[in-house]
Amino acid sequence: MPMRLVQIAMNAQDDAAVGRFWAEALGWSMSSEGPGVTNLEPKGFSYPDPTAVCIDVLAVPDVKTVKNRVHVDLATTSTAHQAELVARLKDLGATAIDIGQGDVPWTVMADPEGNEFCVLEPREIYRDTSPIAAVVADCLDPRAMAAFWSGAMDWTLHEVTDDHARLRSAQGVGPYLELVRTSVVKTVKNRTHLDLRPYPGDDQAAEVARLYALGATDLDLGQGDVSWVCLADPENNEFDVLTPG
């Protein structure tokens, strides 16, 4: 059975500080499964559940050097809510940034370590996703990447064009995964990646083999002997296959 997108993993030099920012920004709870790892999920959440894609912040020594290829978009319910959220995020340590977006209705921001994210203007499509509207991934070919990710996961492909694709959980809840065309080729390891988890009773090795058939490749990041499997998608973006659960 295809897997679920259960969380994104975000690299940071100070996982606790970045974790605190995102916990306060989203109104989520914050915990730690061990040194150098900060886990974020909605308060009262029963992991895993399609109503949310959680965040793991992982400590790394290297500094961010290029725009992230994966970011989150935050939902708002009104123009006033958008303005209030932007102001509150600035108070938490975020900054408004210019990445060449031009005159757009959303606000592009960066967290305290420079990780980009967007605060969207109110949109009907995101009215029930709160607070994360979408996990957004840059790609060279949205159609090809939509074929890969819709095959990898049990998420439903809602829309695909030459410029973007949009998927959502099979249950029709939680945030979207959006694949957006870019002309920028990946050159360094992504600081944010996706984590997939097989369903209870499924076989991790069988799921990895199925992903190979879809175009995934092995990836050695120096992870050593771990319970998850590191892979790369057809555009060489890193992702992990976790143990079933």
mmCIF file with all atom_site columns, N, CA, C and O in Angstrom, residues 153-189:
data_model
loop_
_atom_site.group_PDB
_atom_site.id
_atom_site.type_symbol
_atom_site.label_atom_id
_atom_site.label_alt_id
_atom_site.label_comp_id
_atom_site.label_asym_id
_atom_site.label_entity_id
_atom_site.label_seq_id
_atom_site.pdbx_PDB_ins_code
_atom_site.Cartn_x
_atom_site.Cartn_y
_atom_site.Cartn_z
_atom_site.occupancy
_atom_site.B_iso_or_equiv
_atom_site.pdbx_formal_charge
_atom_site.auth_seq_id
_atom_site.auth_comp_id
_atom_site.auth_asym_id
_atom_site.auth_atom_id
_atom_site.pdbx_PDB_model_num
ATOM 1   N N  . MET A 1 153 ? 2.919   7.864  -2.687  1.00 0.00 ? 153 MET A N  1
ATOM 2   C CA . MET A 1 153 ? 2.018   8.041  -1.543  1.00 0.00 ? 153 MET A CA 1
ATOM 3   C C  . MET A 1 153 ? 0.580   7.708  -1.930  1.00 0.00 ? 153 MET A C  1
ATOM 4   O O  . MET A 1 153 ? 0.240   7.616  -3.102  1.00 0.00 ? 153 MET A O  1
ATOM 5   N N  . ASP A 1 154 ? -0.255  7.588  -0.898  1.00 0.00 ? 154 ASP A N  1
ATOM 6   C CA . ASP A 1 154 ? -1.676  7.377  -1.170  1.00 0.00 ? 154 ASP A CA 1
ATOM 7   C C  . ASP A 1 154 ? -2.430  8.705  -1.245  1.00 0.00 ? 154 ASP A C  1
ATOM 8   O O  . ASP A 1 154 ? -3.642  8.756  -1.113  1.00 0.00 ? 154 ASP A O  1
ATOM 9   N N  . TRP A 1 155 ? -1.687  9.796  -1.456  1.00 0.00 ? 155 TRP A N  1
ATOM 10  C CA . TRP A 1 155 ? -2.323  11.102 -1.588  1.00 0.00 ? 155 TRP A CA 1
ATOM 11  C C  . TRP A 1 155 ? -2.947  11.251 -2.971  1.00 0.00 ? 155 TRP A C  1
ATOM 12  O O  . TRP A 1 155 ? -2.431  10.725 -3.966  1.00 0.00 ? 155 TRP A O  1
ATOM 13  N N  . THR A 1 156 ? -4.038  12.003 -3.033  1.00 0.00 ? 156 THR A N  1
ATOM 14  C CA . THR A 1 156 ? -4.785  12.208 -4.274  1.00 0.00 ? 156 THR A CA 1
ATOM 15  C C  . THR A 1 156 ? -4.219  13.387 -5.049  1.00 0.00 ? 156 THR A C  1
ATOM 16  O O  . THR A 1 156 ? -3.976  14.454 -4.476  1.00 0.00 ? 156 THR A O  1
ATOM 17  N N  . LEU A 1 157 ? -4.017  13.193 -6.339  1.00 0.00 ? 157 LEU A N  1
ATOM 18  C CA . LEU A 1 157 ? -3.560  14.277 -7.204  1.00 0.00 ? 157 LEU A CA 1
ATOM 19  C C  . LEU A 1 157 ? -4.776  15.094 -7.623  1.00 0.00 ? 157 LEU A C  1
ATOM 20  O O  . LEU A 1 157 ? -5.646  14.616 -8.342  1.00 0.00 ? 157 LEU A O  1
ATOM 21  N N  . HIS A 1 158 ? -4.839  16.343 -7.150  1.00 0.00 ? 158 HIS A N  1
ATOM 22  C CA . HIS A 1 158 ? -5.995  17.199 -7.414  1.00 0.00 ? 158 HIS A CA 1
ATOM 23  C C  . HIS A 1 158 ? -5.827  18.036 -8.667  1.00 0.00 ? 158 HIS A C  1
ATOM 24  O O  . HIS A 1 158 ? -6.817  18.384 -9.317  1.00 0.00 ? 158 HIS A O  1
ATOM 25  N N  . GLU A 1 159 ? -4.603  18.401 -8.992  1.00 0.00 ? 159 GLU A N  1
ATOM 26  C CA . GLU A 1 159 ? -4.381  19.298 -10.132 1.00 0.00 ? 159 GLU A CA 1
ATOM 27  C C  . GLU A 1 159 ? -2.951  19.135 -10.610 1.00 0.00 ? 159 GLU A C  1
ATOM 28  O O  . GLU A 1 159 ? -2.032  18.990 -9.802  1.00 0.00 ? 159 GLU A O  1
ATOM 29  N N  . VAL A 1 160 ? -2.747  19.160 -11.917 1.00 0.00 ? 160 VAL A N  1
ATOM 30  C CA . VAL A 1 160 ? -1.391  19.133 -12.458 1.00 0.00 ? 160 VAL A CA 1
ATOM 31  C C  . VAL A 1 160 ? -1.359  19.905 -13.765 1.00 0.00 ? 160 VAL A C  1
ATOM 32  O O  . VAL A 1 160 ? -2.224  19.754 -14.629 1.00 0.00 ? 160 VAL A O  1
ATOM 33  N N  . THR A 1 161 ? -0.385  20.789 -13.901 1.00 0.00 ? 161 THR A N  1
ATOM 34  C CA . THR A 1 161 ? -0.144  21.546 -15.124 1.00 0.00 ? 161 THR A CA 1
ATOM 35  C C  . THR A 1 161 ? 1.359   21.550 -15.366 1.00 0.00 ? 161 THR A C  1
ATOM 36  O O  . THR A 1 161 ? 2.132   20.953 -14.619 1.00 0.00 ? 161 THR A O  1
ATOM 37  N N  . ASP A 1 162 ? 1.792   22.249 -16.398 1.00 0.00 ? 162 ASP A N  1
ATOM 38  C CA . ASP A 1 162 ? 3.232   22.363 -16.649 1.00 0.00 ? 162 ASP A CA 1
ATOM 39  C C  . ASP A 1 162 ? 3.935   23.171 -15.566 1.00 0.00 ? 162 ASP A C  1
ATOM 40  O O  . ASP A 1 162 ? 5.155   23.060 -15.411 1.00 0.00 ? 162 ASP A O  1
ATOM 41  N N  . ASP A 1 163 ? 3.172   23.992 -14.825 1.00 0.00 ? 163 ASP A N  1
ATOM 42  C CA . ASP A 1 163 ? 3.778   24.894 -13.844 1.00 0.00 ? 163 ASP A CA 1
ATOM 43  C C  . ASP A 1 163 ? 3.628   24.459 -12.396 1.00 0.00 ? 163 ASP A C  1
ATOM 44  O O  . ASP A 1 163 ? 4.417   24.876 -11.547 1.00 0.00 ? 163 ASP A O  1
ATOM 45  N N  . HIS A 1 164 ? 2.619   23.656 -12.101 1.00 0.00 ? 164 HIS A N  1
ATOM 46  C CA . HIS A 1 164 ? 2.453   23.239 -10.714 1.00 0.00 ? 164 HIS A CA 1
ATOM 47  C C  . HIS A 1 164 ? 1.581   22.000 -10.621 1.00 0.00 ? 164 HIS A C  1
ATOM 48  O O  . HIS A 1 164 ? 0.844   21.660 -11.559 1.00 0.00 ? 164 HIS A O  1
ATOM 49  N N  . ALA A 1 165 ? 1.687   21.329 -9.479  1.00 0.00 ? 165 ALA A N  1
ATOM 50  C CA . ALA A 1 165 ? 0.818   20.196 -9.178  1.00 0.00 ? 165 ALA A CA 1
ATOM 51  C C  . ALA A 1 165 ? 0.418   20.287 -7.718  1.00 0.00 ? 165 ALA A C  1
ATOM 52  O O  . ALA A 1 165 ? 1.138   20.851 -6.888  1.00 0.00 ? 165 ALA A O  1
ATOM 53  N N  . ARG A 1 166 ? -0.750  19.729 -7.396  1.00 0.00 ? 166 ARG A N  1
ATOM 54  C CA . ARG A 1 166 ? -1.261  19.811 -6.032  1.00 0.00 ? 166 ARG A CA 1
ATOM 55  C C  . ARG A 1 166 ? -1.813  18.455 -5.616  1.00 0.00 ? 166 ARG A C  1
ATOM 56  O O  . ARG A 1 166 ? -2.658  17.876 -6.310  1.00 0.00 ? 166 ARG A O  1
ATOM 57  N N  . LEU A 1 167 ? -1.337  17.932 -4.479  1.00 0.00 ? 167 LEU A N  1
ATOM 58  C CA . LEU A 1 167 ? -1.809  16.677 -3.929  1.00 0.00 ? 167 LEU A CA 1
ATOM 59  C C  . LEU A 1 167 ? -2.300  16.905 -2.506  1.00 0.00 ? 167 LEU A C  1
ATOM 60  O O  . LEU A 1 167 ? -1.852  17.835 -1.822  1.00 0.00 ? 167 LEU A O  1
ATOM 61  N N  . ARG A 1 168 ? -3.197  16.015 -2.043  1.00 0.00 ? 168 ARG A N  1
ATOM 62  C CA . ARG A 1 168 ? -3.666  16.072 -0.654  1.00 0.00 ? 168 ARG A CA 1
ATOM 63  C C  . ARG A 1 168 ? -3.957  14.662 -0.174  1.00 0.00 ? 168 ARG A C  1
ATOM 64  O O  . ARG A 1 168 ? -4.176  13.751 -0.978  1.00 0.00 ? 168 ARG A O  1
ATOM 65  N N  . SER A 1 169 ? -3.963  14.466 1.129   1.00 0.00 ? 169 SER A N  1
ATOM 66  C CA . SER A 1 169 ? -4.180  13.134 1.687   1.00 0.00 ? 169 SER A CA 1
ATOM 67  C C  . SER A 1 169 ? -5.449  12.501 1.120   1.00 0.00 ? 169 SER A C  1
ATOM 68  O O  . SER A 1 169 ? -6.401  13.200 0.750   1.00 0.00 ? 169 SER A O  1
ATOM 69  N N  . ALA A 1 170 ? -5.449  11.187 1.075   1.00 0.00 ? 170 ALA A N  1
ATOM 70  C CA . ALA A 1 170 ? -6.602  10.465 0.536   1.00 0.00 ? 170 ALA A CA 1
ATOM 71  C C  . ALA A 1 170 ? -7.874  10.750 1.334   1.00 0.00 ? 170 ALA A C  1
ATOM 72  O O  . ALA A 1 170 ? -8.984  10.609 0.806   1.00 0.00 ? 170 ALA A O  1
ATOM 73  N N  . GLN A 1 171 ? -7.712  11.154 2.596   1.00 0.00 ? 171 GLN A N  1
ATOM 74  C CA . GLN A 1 171 ? -8.863  11.481 3.434   1.00 0.00 ? 171 GLN A CA 1
ATOM 75  C C  . GLN A 1 171 ? -9.369  12.899 3.201   1.00 0.00 ? 171 GLN A C  1
ATOM 76  O O  . GLN A 1 171 ? -10.376 13.311 3.791   1.00 0.00 ? 171 GLN A O  1
ATOM 77  N N  . GLY A 1 172 ? -8.681  13.676 2.375   1.00 0.00 ? 172 GLY A N  1
ATOM 78  C CA . GLY A 1 172 ? -9.123  15.033 2.074   1.00 0.00 ? 172 GLY A CA 1
ATOM 79  C C  . GLY A 1 172 ? -8.994  15.986 3.235   1.00 0.00 ? 172 GLY A C  1
ATOM 80  O O  . GLY A 1 172 ? -9.772  16.944 3.363   1.00 0.00 ? 172 GLY A O  1
ATOM 81  N N  . VAL A 1 173 ? -7.992  15.763 4.101   1.00 0.00 ? 173 VAL A N  1
ATOM 82  C CA . VAL A 1 173 ? -7.766  16.633 5.256   1.00 0.00 ? 173 VAL A CA 1
ATOM 83  C C  . VAL A 1 173 ? -6.298  17.026 5.302   1.00 0.00 ? 173 VAL A C  1
ATOM 84  O O  . VAL A 1 173 ? -5.456  16.435 4.624   1.00 0.00 ? 173 VAL A O  1
ATOM 85  N N  . GLY A 1 174 ? -5.992  18.024 6.135   1.00 0.00 ? 174 GLY A N  1
ATOM 86  C CA . GLY A 1 174 ? -4.612  18.443 6.317   1.00 0.00 ? 174 GLY A CA 1
ATOM 87  C C  . GLY A 1 174 ? -4.109  19.315 5.184   1.00 0.00 ? 174 GLY A C  1
ATOM 88  O O  . GLY A 1 174 ? -4.865  19.750 4.301   1.00 0.00 ? 174 GLY A O  1
ATOM 89  N N  . PRO A 1 175 ? -2.804  19.598 5.188   1.00 0.00 ? 175 PRO A N  1
ATOM 90  C CA . PRO A 1 175 ? -2.225  20.481 4.168   1.00 0.00 ? 175 PRO A CA 1
ATOM 91  C C  . PRO A 1 175 ? -2.086  19.784 2.823   1.00 0.00 ? 175 PRO A C  1
ATOM 92  O O  . PRO A 1 175 ? -2.190  18.556 2.712   1.00 0.00 ? 175 PRO A O  1
ATOM 93  N N  . TYR A 1 176 ? -1.839  20.572 1.807   1.00 0.00 ? 176 TYR A N  1
ATOM 94  C CA . TYR A 1 176 ? -1.534  20.066 0.481   1.00 0.00 ? 176 TYR A CA 1
ATOM 95  C C  . TYR A 1 176 ? -0.023  19.896 0.329   1.00 0.00 ? 176 TYR A C  1
ATOM 96  O O  . TYR A 1 176 ? 0.763   20.530 1.043   1.00 0.00 ? 176 TYR A O  1
ATOM 97  N N  . LEU A 1 177 ? 0.376   19.065 -0.605  1.00 0.00 ? 177 LEU A N  1
ATOM 98  C CA . LEU A 1 177 ? 1.741   19.037 -1.110  1.00 0.00 ? 177 LEU A CA 1
ATOM 99  C C  . LEU A 1 177 ? 1.690   19.666 -2.486  1.00 0.00 ? 177 LEU A C  1
ATOM 100 O O  . LEU A 1 177 ? 0.960   19.188 -3.364  1.00 0.00 ? 177 LEU A O  1
ATOM 101 N N  . GLU A 1 178 ? 2.426   20.753 -2.677  1.00 0.00 ? 178 GLU A N  1
ATOM 102 C CA . GLU A 1 178 ? 2.400   21.465 -3.945  1.00 0.00 ? 178 GLU A CA 1
ATOM 103 C C  . GLU A 1 178 ? 3.783   21.449 -4.587  1.00 0.00 ? 178 GLU A C  1
ATOM 104 O O  . GLU A 1 178 ? 4.793   21.740 -3.918  1.00 0.00 ? 178 GLU A O  1
ATOM 105 N N  . LEU A 1 179 ? 3.828   21.101 -5.851  1.00 0.00 ? 179 LEU A N  1
ATOM 106 C CA . LEU A 1 179 ? 5.059   21.015 -6.623  1.00 0.00 ? 179 LEU A CA 1
ATOM 107 C C  . LEU A 1 179 ? 5.054   22.160 -7.624  1.00 0.00 ? 179 LEU A C  1
ATOM 108 O O  . LEU A 1 179 ? 4.159   22.254 -8.475  1.00 0.00 ? 179 LEU A O  1
ATOM 109 N N  . VAL A 1 180 ? 6.013   23.061 -7.492  1.00 0.00 ? 180 VAL A N  1
ATOM 110 C CA . VAL A 1 180 ? 6.010   24.313 -8.254  1.00 0.00 ? 180 VAL A CA 1
ATOM 111 C C  . VAL A 1 180 ? 7.243   24.380 -9.145  1.00 0.00 ? 180 VAL A C  1
ATOM 112 O O  . VAL A 1 180 ? 8.370   24.141 -8.687  1.00 0.00 ? 180 VAL A O  1
ATOM 113 N N  . ARG A 1 181 ? 7.018   24.733 -10.401 1.00 0.00 ? 181 ARG A N  1
ATOM 114 C CA . ARG A 1 181 ? 8.120   24.776 -11.360 1.00 0.00 ? 181 ARG A CA 1
ATOM 115 C C  . ARG A 1 181 ? 9.134   25.849 -11.016 1.00 0.00 ? 181 ARG A C  1
ATOM 116 O O  . ARG A 1 181 ? 8.794   26.969 -10.643 1.00 0.00 ? 181 ARG A O  1
ATOM 117 N N  . THR A 1 182 ? 10.401  25.486 -11.128 1.00 0.00 ? 182 THR A N  1
ATOM 118 C CA . THR A 1 182 ? 11.510  26.423 -11.023 1.00 0.00 ? 182 THR A CA 1
ATOM 119 C C  . THR A 1 182 ? 12.513  26.103 -12.115 1.00 0.00 ? 182 THR A C  1
ATOM 120 O O  . THR A 1 182 ? 12.565  24.977 -12.608 1.00 0.00 ? 182 THR A O  1
ATOM 121 N N  . SER A 1 183 ? 13.305  27.101 -12.503 1.00 0.00 ? 183 SER A N  1
ATOM 122 C CA . SER A 1 183 ? 14.378  26.857 -13.468 1.00 0.00 ? 183 SER A CA 1
ATOM 123 C C  . SER A 1 183 ? 15.714  26.616 -12.772 1.00 0.00 ? 183 SER A C  1
ATOM 124 O O  . SER A 1 183 ? 16.720  26.338 -13.425 1.00 0.00 ? 183 SER A O  1
ATOM 125 N N  . VAL A 1 184 ? 15.701  26.715 -11.442 1.00 0.00 ? 184 VAL A N  1
ATOM 126 C CA . VAL A 1 184 ? 16.940  26.588 -10.667 1.00 0.00 ? 184 VAL A CA 1
ATOM 127 C C  . VAL A 1 184 ? 17.221  25.116 -10.384 1.00 0.00 ? 184 VAL A C  1
ATOM 128 O O  . VAL A 1 184 ? 16.401  24.416 -9.784  1.00 0.00 ? 184 VAL A O  1
ATOM 129 N N  . VAL A 1 185 ? 18.374  24.651 -10.807 1.00 0.00 ? 185 VAL A N  1
ATOM 130 C CA . VAL A 1 185 ? 18.758  23.256 -10.611 1.00 0.00 ? 185 VAL A CA 1
ATOM 131 C C  . VAL A 1 185 ? 19.288  23.058 -9.197  1.00 0.00 ? 185 VAL A C  1
ATOM 132 O O  . VAL A 1 185 ? 19.987  23.908 -8.656  1.00 0.00 ? 185 VAL A O  1
ATOM 133 N N  . LYS A 1 186 ? 18.939  21.937 -8.585  1.00 0.00 ? 186 LYS A N  1
ATOM 134 C CA . LYS A 1 186 ? 19.432  21.611 -7.239  1.00 0.00 ? 186 LYS A CA 1
ATOM 135 C C  . LYS A 1 186 ? 20.948  21.437 -7.273  1.00 0.00 ? 186 LYS A C  1
ATOM 136 O O  . LYS A 1 186 ? 21.482  20.719 -8.123  1.00 0.00 ? 186 LYS A O  1
ATOM 137 N N  . THR A 1 187 ? 21.648  22.081 -6.328  1.00 0.00 ? 187 THR A N  1
ATOM 138 C CA . THR A 1 187 ? 23.110  22.015 -6.303  1.00 0.00 ? 187 THR A CA 1
ATOM 139 C C  . THR A 1 187 ? 23.667  21.534 -4.966  1.00 0.00 ? 187 THR A C  1
ATOM 140 O O  . THR A 1 187 ? 24.804  21.062 -4.910  1.00 0.00 ? 187 THR A O  1
ATOM 141 N N  . VAL A 1 188 ? 22.910  21.689 -3.884  1.00 0.00 ? 188 VAL A N  1
ATOM 142 C CA . VAL A 1 188 ? 23.380  21.282 -2.565  1.00 0.00 ? 188 VAL A CA 1
ATOM 143 C C  . VAL A 1 188 ? 22.288  20.461 -1.887  1.00 0.00 ? 188 VAL A C  1
ATOM 144 O O  . VAL A 1 188 ? 21.133  20.449 -2.321  1.00 0.00 ? 188 VAL A O  1
ATOM 145 N N  . LYS A 1 189 ? 22.658  19.781 -0.828  1.00 0.00 ? 189 LYS A N  1
ATOM 146 C CA . LYS A 1 189 ? 21.694  18.999 -0.055  1.00 0.00 ? 189 LYS A CA 1
ATOM 147 C C  . LYS A 1 189 ? 20.568  19.902 0.448   1.00 0.00 ? 189 LYS A C  1
ATOM 148 O O  . LYS A 1 189 ? 20.798  20.997 0.937   1.00 0.00 ? 189 LYS A O  1
#
